[in-house]
Tab-separated table of C-alpha atoms and ligand atoms in Angstrom:
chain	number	residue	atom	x	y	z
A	23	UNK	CA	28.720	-0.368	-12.062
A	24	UNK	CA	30.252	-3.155	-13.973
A	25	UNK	CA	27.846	-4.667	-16.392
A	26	UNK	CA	28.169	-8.107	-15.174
A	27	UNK	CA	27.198	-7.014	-11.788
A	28	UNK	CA	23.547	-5.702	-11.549
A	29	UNK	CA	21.451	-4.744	-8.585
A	30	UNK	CA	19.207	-7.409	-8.318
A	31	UNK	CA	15.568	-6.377	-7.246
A	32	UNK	CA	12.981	-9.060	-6.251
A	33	UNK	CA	9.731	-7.948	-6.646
A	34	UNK	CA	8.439	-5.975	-9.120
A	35	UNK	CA	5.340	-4.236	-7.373
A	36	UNK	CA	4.981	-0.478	-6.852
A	37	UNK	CA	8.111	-0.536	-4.889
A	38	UNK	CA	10.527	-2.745	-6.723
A	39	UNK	CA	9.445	-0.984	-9.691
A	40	UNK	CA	10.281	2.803	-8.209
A	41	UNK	CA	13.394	1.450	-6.653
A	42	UNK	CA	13.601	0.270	-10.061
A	43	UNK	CA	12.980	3.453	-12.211
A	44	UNK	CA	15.200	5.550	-9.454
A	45	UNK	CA	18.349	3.750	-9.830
A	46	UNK	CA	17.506	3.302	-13.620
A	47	UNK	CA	16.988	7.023	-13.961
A	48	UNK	CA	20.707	7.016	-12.456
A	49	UNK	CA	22.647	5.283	-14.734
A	50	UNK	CA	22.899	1.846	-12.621
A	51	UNK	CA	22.203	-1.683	-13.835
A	52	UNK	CA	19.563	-2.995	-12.736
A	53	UNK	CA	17.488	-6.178	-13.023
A	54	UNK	CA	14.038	-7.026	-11.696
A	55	UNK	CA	12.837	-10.209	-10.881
A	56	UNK	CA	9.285	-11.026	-10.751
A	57	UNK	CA	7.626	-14.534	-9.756
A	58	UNK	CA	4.141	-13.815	-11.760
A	59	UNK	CA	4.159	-14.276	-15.118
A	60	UNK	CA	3.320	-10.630	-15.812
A	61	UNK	CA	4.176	-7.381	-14.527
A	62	UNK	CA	1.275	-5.863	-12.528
A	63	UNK	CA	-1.271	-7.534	-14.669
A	64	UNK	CA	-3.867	-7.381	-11.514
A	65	UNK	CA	-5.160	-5.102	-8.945
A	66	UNK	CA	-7.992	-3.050	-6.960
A	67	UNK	CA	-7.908	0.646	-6.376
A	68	UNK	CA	-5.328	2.516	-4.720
A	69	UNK	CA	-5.455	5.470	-2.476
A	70	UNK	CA	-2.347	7.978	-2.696
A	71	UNK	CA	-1.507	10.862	-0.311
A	72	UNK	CA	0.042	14.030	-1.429
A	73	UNK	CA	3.022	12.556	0.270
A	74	UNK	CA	4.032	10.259	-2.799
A	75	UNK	CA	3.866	12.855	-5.172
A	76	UNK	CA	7.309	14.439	-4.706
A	77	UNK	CA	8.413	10.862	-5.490
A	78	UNK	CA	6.637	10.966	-8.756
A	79	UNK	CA	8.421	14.621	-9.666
A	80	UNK	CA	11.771	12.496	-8.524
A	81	UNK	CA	10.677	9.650	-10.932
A	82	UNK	CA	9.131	11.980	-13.575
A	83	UNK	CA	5.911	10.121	-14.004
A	84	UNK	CA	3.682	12.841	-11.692
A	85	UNK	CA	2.003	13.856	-15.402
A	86	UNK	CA	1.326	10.221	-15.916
A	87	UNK	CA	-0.106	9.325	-12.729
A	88	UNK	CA	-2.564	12.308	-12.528
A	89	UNK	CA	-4.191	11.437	-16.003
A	90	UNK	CA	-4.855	7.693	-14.875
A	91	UNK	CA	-6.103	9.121	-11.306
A	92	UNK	CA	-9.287	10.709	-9.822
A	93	UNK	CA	-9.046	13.621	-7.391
A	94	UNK	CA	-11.980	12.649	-4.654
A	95	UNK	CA	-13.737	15.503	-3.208
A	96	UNK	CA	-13.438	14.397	0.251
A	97	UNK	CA	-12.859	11.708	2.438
A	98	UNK	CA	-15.525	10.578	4.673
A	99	UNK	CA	-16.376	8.397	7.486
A	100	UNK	CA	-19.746	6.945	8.035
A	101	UNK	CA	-21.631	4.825	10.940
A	102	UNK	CA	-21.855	1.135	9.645
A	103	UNK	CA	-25.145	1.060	11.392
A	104	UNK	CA	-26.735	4.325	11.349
A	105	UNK	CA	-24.886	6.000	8.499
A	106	UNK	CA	-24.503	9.169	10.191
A	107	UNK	CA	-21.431	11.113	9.073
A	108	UNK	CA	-18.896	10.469	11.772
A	109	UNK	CA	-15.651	12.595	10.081
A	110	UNK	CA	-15.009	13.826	6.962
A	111	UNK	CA	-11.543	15.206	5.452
A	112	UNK	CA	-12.147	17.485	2.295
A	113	UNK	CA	-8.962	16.875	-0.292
A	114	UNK	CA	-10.035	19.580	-2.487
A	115	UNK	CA	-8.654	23.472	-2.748
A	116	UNK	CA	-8.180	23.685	1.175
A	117	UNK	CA	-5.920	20.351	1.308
A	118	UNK	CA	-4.094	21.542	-1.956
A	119	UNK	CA	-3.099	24.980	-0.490
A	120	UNK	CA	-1.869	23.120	2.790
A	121	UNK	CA	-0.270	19.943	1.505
A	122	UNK	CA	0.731	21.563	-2.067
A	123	UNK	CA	0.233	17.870	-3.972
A	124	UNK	CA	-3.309	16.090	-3.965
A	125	UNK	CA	-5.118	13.156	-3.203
A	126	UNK	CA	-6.377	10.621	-5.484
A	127	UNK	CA	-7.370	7.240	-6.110
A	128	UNK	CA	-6.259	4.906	-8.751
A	129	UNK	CA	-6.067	1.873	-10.249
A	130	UNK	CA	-3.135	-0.498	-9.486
A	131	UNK	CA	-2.787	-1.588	-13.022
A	132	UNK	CA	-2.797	1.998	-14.237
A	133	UNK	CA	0.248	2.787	-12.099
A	134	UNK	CA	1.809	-0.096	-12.241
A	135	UNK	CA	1.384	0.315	-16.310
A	136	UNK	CA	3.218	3.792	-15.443
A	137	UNK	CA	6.049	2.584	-13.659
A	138	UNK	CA	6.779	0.010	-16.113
A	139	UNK	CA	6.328	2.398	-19.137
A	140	UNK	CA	9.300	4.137	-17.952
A	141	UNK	CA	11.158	1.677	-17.073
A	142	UNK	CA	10.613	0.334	-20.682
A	143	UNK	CA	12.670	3.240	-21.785
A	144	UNK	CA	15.969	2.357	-20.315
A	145	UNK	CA	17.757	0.149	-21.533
A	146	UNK	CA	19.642	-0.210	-18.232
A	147	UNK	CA	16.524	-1.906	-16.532
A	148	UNK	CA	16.090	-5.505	-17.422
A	149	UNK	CA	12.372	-6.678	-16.198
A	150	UNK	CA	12.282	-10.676	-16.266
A	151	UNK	CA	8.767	-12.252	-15.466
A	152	UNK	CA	8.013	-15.266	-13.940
A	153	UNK	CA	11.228	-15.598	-12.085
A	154	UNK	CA	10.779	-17.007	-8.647
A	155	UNK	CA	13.433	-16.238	-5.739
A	156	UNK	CA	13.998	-18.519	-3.041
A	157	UNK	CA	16.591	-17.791	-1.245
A	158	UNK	CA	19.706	-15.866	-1.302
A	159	UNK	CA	23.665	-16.116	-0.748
A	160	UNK	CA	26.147	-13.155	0.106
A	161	UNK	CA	30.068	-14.352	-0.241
A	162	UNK	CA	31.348	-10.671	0.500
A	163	UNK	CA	32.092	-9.445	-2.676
A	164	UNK	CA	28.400	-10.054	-4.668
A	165	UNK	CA	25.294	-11.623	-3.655
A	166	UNK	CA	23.242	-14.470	-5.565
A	167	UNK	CA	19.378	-14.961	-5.702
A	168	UNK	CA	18.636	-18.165	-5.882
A	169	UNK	CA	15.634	-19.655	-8.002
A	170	UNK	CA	12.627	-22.032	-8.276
A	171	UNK	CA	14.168	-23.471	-11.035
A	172	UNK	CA	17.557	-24.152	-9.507
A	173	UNK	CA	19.388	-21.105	-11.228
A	174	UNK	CA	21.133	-18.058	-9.727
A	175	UNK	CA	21.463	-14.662	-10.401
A	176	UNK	CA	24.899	-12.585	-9.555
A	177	UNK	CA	24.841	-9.178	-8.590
A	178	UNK	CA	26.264	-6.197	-7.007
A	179	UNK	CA	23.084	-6.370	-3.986
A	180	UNK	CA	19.984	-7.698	-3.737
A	181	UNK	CA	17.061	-5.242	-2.789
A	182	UNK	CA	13.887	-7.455	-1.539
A	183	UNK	CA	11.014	-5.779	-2.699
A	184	UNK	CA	8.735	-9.214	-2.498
A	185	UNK	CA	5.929	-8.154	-0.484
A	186	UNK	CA	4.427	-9.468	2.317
A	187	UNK	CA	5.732	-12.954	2.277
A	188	UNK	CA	8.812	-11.859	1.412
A	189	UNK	CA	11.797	-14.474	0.582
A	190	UNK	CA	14.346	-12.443	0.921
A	191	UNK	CA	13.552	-11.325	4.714
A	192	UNK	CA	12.898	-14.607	5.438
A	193	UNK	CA	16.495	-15.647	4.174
A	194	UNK	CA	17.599	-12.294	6.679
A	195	UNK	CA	15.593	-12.653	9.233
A	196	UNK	CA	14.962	-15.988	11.976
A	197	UNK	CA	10.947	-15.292	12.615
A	198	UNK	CA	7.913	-16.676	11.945
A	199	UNK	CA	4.787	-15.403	9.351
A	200	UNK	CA	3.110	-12.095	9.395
A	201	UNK	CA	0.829	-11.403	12.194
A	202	UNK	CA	-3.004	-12.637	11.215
A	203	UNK	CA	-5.114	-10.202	12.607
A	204	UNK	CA	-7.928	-12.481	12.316
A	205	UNK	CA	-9.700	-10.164	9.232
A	206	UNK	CA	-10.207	-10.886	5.868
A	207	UNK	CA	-10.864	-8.745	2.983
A	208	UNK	CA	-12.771	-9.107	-0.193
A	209	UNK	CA	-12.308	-6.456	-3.341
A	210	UNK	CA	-14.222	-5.747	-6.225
A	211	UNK	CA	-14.438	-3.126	-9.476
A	212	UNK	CA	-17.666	-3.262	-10.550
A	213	UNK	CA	-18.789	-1.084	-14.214
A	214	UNK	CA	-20.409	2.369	-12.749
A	215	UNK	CA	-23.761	1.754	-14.442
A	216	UNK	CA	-23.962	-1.333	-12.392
A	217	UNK	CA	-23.599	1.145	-8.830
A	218	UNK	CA	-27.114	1.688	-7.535
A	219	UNK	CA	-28.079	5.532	-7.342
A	220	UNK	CA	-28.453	5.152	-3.300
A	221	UNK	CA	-25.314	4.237	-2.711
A	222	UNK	CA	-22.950	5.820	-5.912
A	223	UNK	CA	-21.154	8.699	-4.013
A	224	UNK	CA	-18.007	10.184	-5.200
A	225	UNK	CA	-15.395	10.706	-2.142
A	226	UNK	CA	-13.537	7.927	-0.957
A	227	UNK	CA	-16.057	6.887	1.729
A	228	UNK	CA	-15.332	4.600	4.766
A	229	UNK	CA	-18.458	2.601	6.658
A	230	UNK	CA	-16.842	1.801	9.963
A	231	UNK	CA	-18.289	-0.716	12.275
A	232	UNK	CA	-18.312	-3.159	15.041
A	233	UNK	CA	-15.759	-5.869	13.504
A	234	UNK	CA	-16.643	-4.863	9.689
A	235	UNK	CA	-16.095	-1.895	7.447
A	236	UNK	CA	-16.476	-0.985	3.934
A	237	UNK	CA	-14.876	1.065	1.539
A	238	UNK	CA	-15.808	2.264	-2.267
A	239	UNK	CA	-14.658	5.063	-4.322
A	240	UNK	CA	-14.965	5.728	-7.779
A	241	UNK	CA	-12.201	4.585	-10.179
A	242	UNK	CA	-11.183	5.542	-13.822
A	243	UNK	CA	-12.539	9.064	-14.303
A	244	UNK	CA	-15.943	7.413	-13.202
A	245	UNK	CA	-16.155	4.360	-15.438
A	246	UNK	CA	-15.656	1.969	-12.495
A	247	UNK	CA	-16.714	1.765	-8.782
A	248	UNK	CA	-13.715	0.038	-6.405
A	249	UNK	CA	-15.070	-1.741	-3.678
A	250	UNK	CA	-13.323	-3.517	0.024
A	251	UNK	CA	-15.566	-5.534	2.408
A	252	UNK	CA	-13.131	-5.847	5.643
A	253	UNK	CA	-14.223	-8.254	8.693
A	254	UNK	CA	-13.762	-10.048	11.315
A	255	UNK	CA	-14.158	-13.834	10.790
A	256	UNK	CA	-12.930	-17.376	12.199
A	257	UNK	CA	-12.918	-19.177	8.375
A	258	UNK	CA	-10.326	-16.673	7.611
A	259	UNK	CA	-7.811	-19.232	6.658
A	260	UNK	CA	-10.126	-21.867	5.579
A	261	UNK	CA	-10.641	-22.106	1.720
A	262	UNK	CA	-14.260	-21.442	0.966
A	263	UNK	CA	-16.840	-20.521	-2.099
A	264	UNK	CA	-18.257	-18.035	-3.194
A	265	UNK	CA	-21.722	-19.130	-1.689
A	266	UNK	CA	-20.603	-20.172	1.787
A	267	UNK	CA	-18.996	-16.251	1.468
A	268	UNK	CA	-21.993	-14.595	0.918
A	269	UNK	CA	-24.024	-16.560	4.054
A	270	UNK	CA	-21.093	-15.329	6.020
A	271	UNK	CA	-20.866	-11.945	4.723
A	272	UNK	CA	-24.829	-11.704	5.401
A	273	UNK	CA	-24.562	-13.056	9.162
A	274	UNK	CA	-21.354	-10.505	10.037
A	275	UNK	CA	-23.378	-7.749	8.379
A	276	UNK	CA	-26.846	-8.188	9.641
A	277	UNK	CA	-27.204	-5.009	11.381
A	278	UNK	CA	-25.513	-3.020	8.855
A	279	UNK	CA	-27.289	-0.056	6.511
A	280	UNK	CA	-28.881	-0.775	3.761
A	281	UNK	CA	-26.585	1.217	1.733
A	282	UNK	CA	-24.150	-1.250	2.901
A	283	UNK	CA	-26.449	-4.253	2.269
A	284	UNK	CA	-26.702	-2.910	-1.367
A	285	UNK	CA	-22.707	-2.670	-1.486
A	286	UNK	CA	-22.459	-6.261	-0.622
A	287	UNK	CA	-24.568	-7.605	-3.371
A	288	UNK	CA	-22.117	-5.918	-6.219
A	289	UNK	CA	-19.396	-7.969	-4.274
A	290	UNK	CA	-17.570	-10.514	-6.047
A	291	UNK	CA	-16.369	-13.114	-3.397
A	292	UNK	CA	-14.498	-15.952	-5.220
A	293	UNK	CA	-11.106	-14.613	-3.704
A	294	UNK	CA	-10.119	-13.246	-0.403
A	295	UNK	CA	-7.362	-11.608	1.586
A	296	UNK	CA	-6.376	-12.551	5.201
A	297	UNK	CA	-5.268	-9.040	6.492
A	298	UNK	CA	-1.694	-8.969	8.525
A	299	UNK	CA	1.182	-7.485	9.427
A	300	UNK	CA	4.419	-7.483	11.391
A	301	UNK	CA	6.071	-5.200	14.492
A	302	UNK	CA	8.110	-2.680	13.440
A	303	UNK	CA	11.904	-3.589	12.749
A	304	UNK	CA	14.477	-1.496	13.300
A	305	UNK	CA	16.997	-3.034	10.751
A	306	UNK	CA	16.402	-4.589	7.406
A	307	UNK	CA	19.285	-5.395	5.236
A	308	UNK	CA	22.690	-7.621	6.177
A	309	UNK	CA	25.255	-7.527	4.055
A	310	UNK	CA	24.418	-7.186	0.482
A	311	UNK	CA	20.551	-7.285	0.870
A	312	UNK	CA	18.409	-4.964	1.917
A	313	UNK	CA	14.304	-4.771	2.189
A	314	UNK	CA	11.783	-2.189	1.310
A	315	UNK	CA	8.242	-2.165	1.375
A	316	UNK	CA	5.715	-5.010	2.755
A	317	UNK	CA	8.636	-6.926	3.004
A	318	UNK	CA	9.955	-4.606	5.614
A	319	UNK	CA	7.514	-3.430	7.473
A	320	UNK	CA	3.832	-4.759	6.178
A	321	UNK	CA	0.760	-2.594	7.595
A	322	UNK	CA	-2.457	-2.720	8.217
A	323	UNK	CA	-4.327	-0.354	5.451
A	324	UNK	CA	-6.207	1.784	7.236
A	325	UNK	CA	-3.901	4.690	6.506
A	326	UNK	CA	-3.958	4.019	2.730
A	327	UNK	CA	0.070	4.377	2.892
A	328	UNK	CA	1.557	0.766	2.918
A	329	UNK	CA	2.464	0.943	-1.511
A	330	UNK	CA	2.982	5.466	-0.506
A	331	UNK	CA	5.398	4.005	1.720
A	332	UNK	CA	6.726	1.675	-0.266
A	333	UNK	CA	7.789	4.000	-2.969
A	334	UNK	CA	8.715	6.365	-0.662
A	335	UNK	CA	11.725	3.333	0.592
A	336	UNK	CA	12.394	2.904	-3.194
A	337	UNK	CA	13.466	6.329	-4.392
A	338	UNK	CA	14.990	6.902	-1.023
A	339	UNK	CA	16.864	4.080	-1.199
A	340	UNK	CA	17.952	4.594	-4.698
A	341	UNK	CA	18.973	8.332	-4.417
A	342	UNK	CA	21.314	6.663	-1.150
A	343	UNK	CA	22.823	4.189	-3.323
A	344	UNK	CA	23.463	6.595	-6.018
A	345	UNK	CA	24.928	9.247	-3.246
A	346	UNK	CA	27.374	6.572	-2.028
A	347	UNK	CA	28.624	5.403	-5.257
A	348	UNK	CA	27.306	2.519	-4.579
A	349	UNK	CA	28.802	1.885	-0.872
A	350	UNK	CA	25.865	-0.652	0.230
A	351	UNK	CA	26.809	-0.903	3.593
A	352	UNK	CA	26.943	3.148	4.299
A	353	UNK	CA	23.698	3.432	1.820
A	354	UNK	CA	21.707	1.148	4.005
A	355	UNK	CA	22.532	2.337	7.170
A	356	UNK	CA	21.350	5.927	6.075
A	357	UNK	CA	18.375	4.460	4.060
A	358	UNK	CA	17.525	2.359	7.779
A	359	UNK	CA	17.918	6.084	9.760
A	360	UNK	CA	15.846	8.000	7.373
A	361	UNK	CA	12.835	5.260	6.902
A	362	UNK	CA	12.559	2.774	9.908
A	363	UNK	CA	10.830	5.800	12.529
A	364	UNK	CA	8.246	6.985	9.793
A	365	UNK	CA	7.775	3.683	8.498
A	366	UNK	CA	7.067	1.992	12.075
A	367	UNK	CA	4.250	5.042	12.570
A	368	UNK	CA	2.243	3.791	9.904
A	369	UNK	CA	2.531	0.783	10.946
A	370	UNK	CA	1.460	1.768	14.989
A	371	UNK	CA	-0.919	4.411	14.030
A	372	UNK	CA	-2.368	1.841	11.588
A	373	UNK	CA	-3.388	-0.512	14.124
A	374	UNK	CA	-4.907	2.122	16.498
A	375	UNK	CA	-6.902	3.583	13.961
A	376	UNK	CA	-7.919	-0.204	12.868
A	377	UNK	CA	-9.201	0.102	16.395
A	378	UNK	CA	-11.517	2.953	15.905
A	379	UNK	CA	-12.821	2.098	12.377
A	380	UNK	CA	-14.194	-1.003	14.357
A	381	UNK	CA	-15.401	0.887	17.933
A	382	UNK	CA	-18.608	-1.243	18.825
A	383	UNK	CA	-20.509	-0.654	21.912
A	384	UNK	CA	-19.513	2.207	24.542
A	385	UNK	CA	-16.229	2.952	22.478
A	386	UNK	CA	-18.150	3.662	19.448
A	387	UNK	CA	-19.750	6.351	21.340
A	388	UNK	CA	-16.598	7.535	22.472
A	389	UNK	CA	-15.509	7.857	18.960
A	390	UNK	CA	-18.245	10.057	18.184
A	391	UNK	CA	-17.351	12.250	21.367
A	392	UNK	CA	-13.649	12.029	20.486
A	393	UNK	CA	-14.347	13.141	17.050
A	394	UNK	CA	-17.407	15.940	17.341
A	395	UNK	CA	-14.788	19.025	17.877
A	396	UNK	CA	-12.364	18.216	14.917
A	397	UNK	CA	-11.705	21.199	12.257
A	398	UNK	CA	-10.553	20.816	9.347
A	399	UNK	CA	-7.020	22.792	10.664
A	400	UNK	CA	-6.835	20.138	13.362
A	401	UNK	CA	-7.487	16.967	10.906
A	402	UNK	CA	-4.785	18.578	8.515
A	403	UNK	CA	-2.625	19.224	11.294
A	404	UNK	CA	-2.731	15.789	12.834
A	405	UNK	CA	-1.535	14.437	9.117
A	406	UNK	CA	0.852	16.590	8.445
A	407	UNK	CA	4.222	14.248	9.841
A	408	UNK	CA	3.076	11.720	6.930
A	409	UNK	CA	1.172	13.871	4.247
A	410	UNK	CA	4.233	16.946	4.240
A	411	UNK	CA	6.366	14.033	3.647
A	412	UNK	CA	9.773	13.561	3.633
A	413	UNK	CA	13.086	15.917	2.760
A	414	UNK	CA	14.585	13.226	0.617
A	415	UNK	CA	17.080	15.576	-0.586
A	416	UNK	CA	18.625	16.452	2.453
A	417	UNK	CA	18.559	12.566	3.309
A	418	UNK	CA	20.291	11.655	0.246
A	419	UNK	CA	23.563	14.452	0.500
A	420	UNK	CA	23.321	15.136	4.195
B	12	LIG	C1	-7.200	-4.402	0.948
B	12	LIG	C2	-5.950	-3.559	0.805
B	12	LIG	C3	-6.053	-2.224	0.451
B	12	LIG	C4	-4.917	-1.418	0.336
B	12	LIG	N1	-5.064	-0.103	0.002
B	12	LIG	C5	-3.967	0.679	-0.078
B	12	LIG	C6	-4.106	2.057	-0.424
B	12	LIG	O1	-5.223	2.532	-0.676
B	12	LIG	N2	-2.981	2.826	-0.480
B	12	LIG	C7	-1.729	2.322	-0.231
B	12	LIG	O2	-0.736	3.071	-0.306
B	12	LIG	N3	-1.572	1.003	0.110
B	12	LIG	C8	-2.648	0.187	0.177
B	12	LIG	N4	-2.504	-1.134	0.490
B	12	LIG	C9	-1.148	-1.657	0.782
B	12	LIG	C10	-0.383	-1.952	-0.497
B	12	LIG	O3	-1.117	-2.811	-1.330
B	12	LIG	C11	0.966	-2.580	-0.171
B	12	LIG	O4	1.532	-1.965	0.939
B	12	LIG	C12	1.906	-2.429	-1.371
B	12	LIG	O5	1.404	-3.152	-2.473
B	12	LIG	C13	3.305	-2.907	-1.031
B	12	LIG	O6	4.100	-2.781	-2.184
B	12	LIG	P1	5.391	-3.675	-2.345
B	12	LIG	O7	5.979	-3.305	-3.668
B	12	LIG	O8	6.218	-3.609	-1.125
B	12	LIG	O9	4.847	-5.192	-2.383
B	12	LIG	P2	3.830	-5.888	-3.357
B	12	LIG	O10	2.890	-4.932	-3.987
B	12	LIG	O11	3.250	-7.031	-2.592
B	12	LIG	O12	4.766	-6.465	-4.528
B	12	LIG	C14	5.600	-7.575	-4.298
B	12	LIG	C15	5.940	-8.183	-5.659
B	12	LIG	O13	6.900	-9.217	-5.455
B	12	LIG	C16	6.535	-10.361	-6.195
B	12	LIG	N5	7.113	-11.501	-5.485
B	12	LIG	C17	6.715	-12.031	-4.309
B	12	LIG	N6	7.512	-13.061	-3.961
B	12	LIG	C18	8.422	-13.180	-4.962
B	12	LIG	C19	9.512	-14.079	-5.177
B	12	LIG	N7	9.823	-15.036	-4.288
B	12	LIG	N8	10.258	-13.929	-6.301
B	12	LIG	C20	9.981	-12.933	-7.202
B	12	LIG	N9	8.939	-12.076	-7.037
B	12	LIG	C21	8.186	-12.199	-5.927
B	12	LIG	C22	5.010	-10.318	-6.187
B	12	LIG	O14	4.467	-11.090	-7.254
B	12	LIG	C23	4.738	-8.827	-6.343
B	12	LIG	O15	4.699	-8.441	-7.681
B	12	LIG	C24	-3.631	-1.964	0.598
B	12	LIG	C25	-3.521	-3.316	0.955
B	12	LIG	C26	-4.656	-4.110	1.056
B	12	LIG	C27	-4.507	-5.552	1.443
């Protein structure tokens, strides 16, 4: 690469940033552009599948990312309204012999802190804060990311790696906004002393119920509890406080159990998130630019995989850049074939399983029935396609 043509990433969340640290890693030029004024200055916990961790060992941060994580026991479904168990997944010696890497939670800041440690180290990875894209132009021969403040920025291509609202897809793409779903989320991280005894438990646990669910782990080797309250609402777009929250939150979960009750109080409900996504795509780059991540193909969380995939996109995409020599056109094609299919089944499976975390009436005792025979060979078999991951080598040099 010539040093006055970079590869521009926008975006410098847990994609952007492994995209990032890949190409970095690789010798190539790179610079990131991020809108906020910091790098990954805020976040919630993070759930990780085994499935990212061969991108760590590819990124050489695995070390790194285990001392900021915890390794839950288990993870666990519960009845919002009767708090029976409904499934339960153990991640502990079973899950390590049959997907070799583990499961943990984590804080976003800790990994994002990580990723941007070594990144720090190269001096081939320029990270500029508070650098707003809006748009984009391709003339053939380099690309240019235009900017809030009227600039532009040359470079080789242009990976968008701005989330769900991405600019970049917008400037690739004629369609309209993300899918509302019509739910909303609120997250908090409260200190573990604060976590009342009757509800402090220490797998990831999931309350699922009709048009509401919660979920809490511990974070931080146990100094901090992580906590999502996900529901259905009408307000969800309206601006609101944190009082007419909490009479909303206390009508949706009326008939909740009191363990969830007591979750709700710790809540902190100044901010929340109107949950979306989009259809699957099957193409995401023209010319120069390409997308990874939210920004191509935003899901619903229930899988805990939309930032697994997202790094997934960004070493893949890197190690196909790298294995072209920098041939964008052939390196996106083959990034495209190896990512849209597994990609899209988060983001269909997501949905459906959206469905069942919410089962109210007759189809929530259906999802007991549907459930009741499940061993722990079946649950591990039925993850497999996403937690055995992905051959990236063979993607990369086939
Ligand atoms: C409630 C909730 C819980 C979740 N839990 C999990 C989980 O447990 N496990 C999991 O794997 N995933 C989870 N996710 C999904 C995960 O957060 C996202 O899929 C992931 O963050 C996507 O990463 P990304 O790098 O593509 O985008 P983002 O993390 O959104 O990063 C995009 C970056 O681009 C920047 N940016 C945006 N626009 C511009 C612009 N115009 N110019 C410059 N910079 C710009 C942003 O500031 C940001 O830093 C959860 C999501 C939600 C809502």
């Amino acid at each position: 690469m010539s040093a006055a043509n970079p590869i521009l990433i926008v975006g410098g969340g847990l994609g952007g940033l492994a995209a990032a640290l890949a190409l970095g890693r690789r010798g190539w030029r790179i610079r990131v552009l991020e809108e906020a004024p910091q790098f990954g200055a805020i976040g919630y916990g993070i759930q990780l599948g085994p499935n990212v961790f061969p991108m760590f060992g590819r990124l050489g941060i695995s070390e790194a990312v285990l001392r900021a994580s915890n390794l839950p026991p288990a993870l666990v479904m519960l009845d919002a309204l009767d708090g029976e168990e409904i499934a339960r997944i153990p991640t502990g010696d079973s899950f390590r012999r049959r997907f070799t890497h583990p499961y943990v939670v984590i804080h976003r800041v800790d990994l994002h802190q990580v990723l941007l440690e070594a990144c720090r180290t190269l001096a081939n990875i320029e990270l500029e804060a508070s650098v707003c894209a809006v748009g984009i132009e391709d003339d053939g021969d380099q690309v240019r990311v235009r900017t809030r403040d009227g600039g532009s920025i040359a470079g080789a291509a242009v990976i968008g790696a701005d989330g769900l609202g991405s600019c970049i897809r917008a400037s690739l793409l004629n369609e309209g906004p993300p899918r509302l779903i019509g739910y909303v989320a609120h997250r908090t991280i409260v200190p573990m002393e604060r976590v009342p005894h009757g509800v402090l438990r220490d797998e990831v646990v999931l309350w699922g119920g009709p048009g509401y669910h919660i979920v809490h782990y511990p974070l931080r080797h146990g100094a901090e509890f992580n906590i999502v309250a996900v529901f259905r609402t009408s307000t969800y777009a309206e601006k609101g406080d944190a009082r007419g929250h909490r009479e909303e939150l206390e009508r949706t979960y009326r008939d909740a159990h009191p363990a969830m009750k007591a979750l709700l109080e710790l809540m902190d409900l100044e901010r929340r998130w109107a949950i979306s996504d989009r259809d699957p795509i099957r193409h995401w780059h023209r010319g120069r630019a390409v997308l990874l991540g939210d920004a191509a193909h935003p899901t619903l969380q229930s899988l805990a995989q939309g930032a697994c995939m997202a790094i997934e996109d960004g070493v893949c995409l890197a190690e196909l850049i790298d294995a072209t020599r920098g041939d964008f056109q052939a390196a996106f094609q083959r990034y495209e074939s190896a990512r849209v299919v597994r990609t899209a089944r988060v983001q269909l499976d997501s949905r459906a399983l959206w469905e069942f975390y919410h089962a109210a009436g007759i189809a929530r005792d259906v999802r007991r029935l549907t459930v009741a025979d499940w061993t722990e060979e079946h649950v591990f078999n039925c993850l497999a396609w996403l937690y055995d991951g992905v051959p990236m080598g063979q993607t990369a040099h086939s």
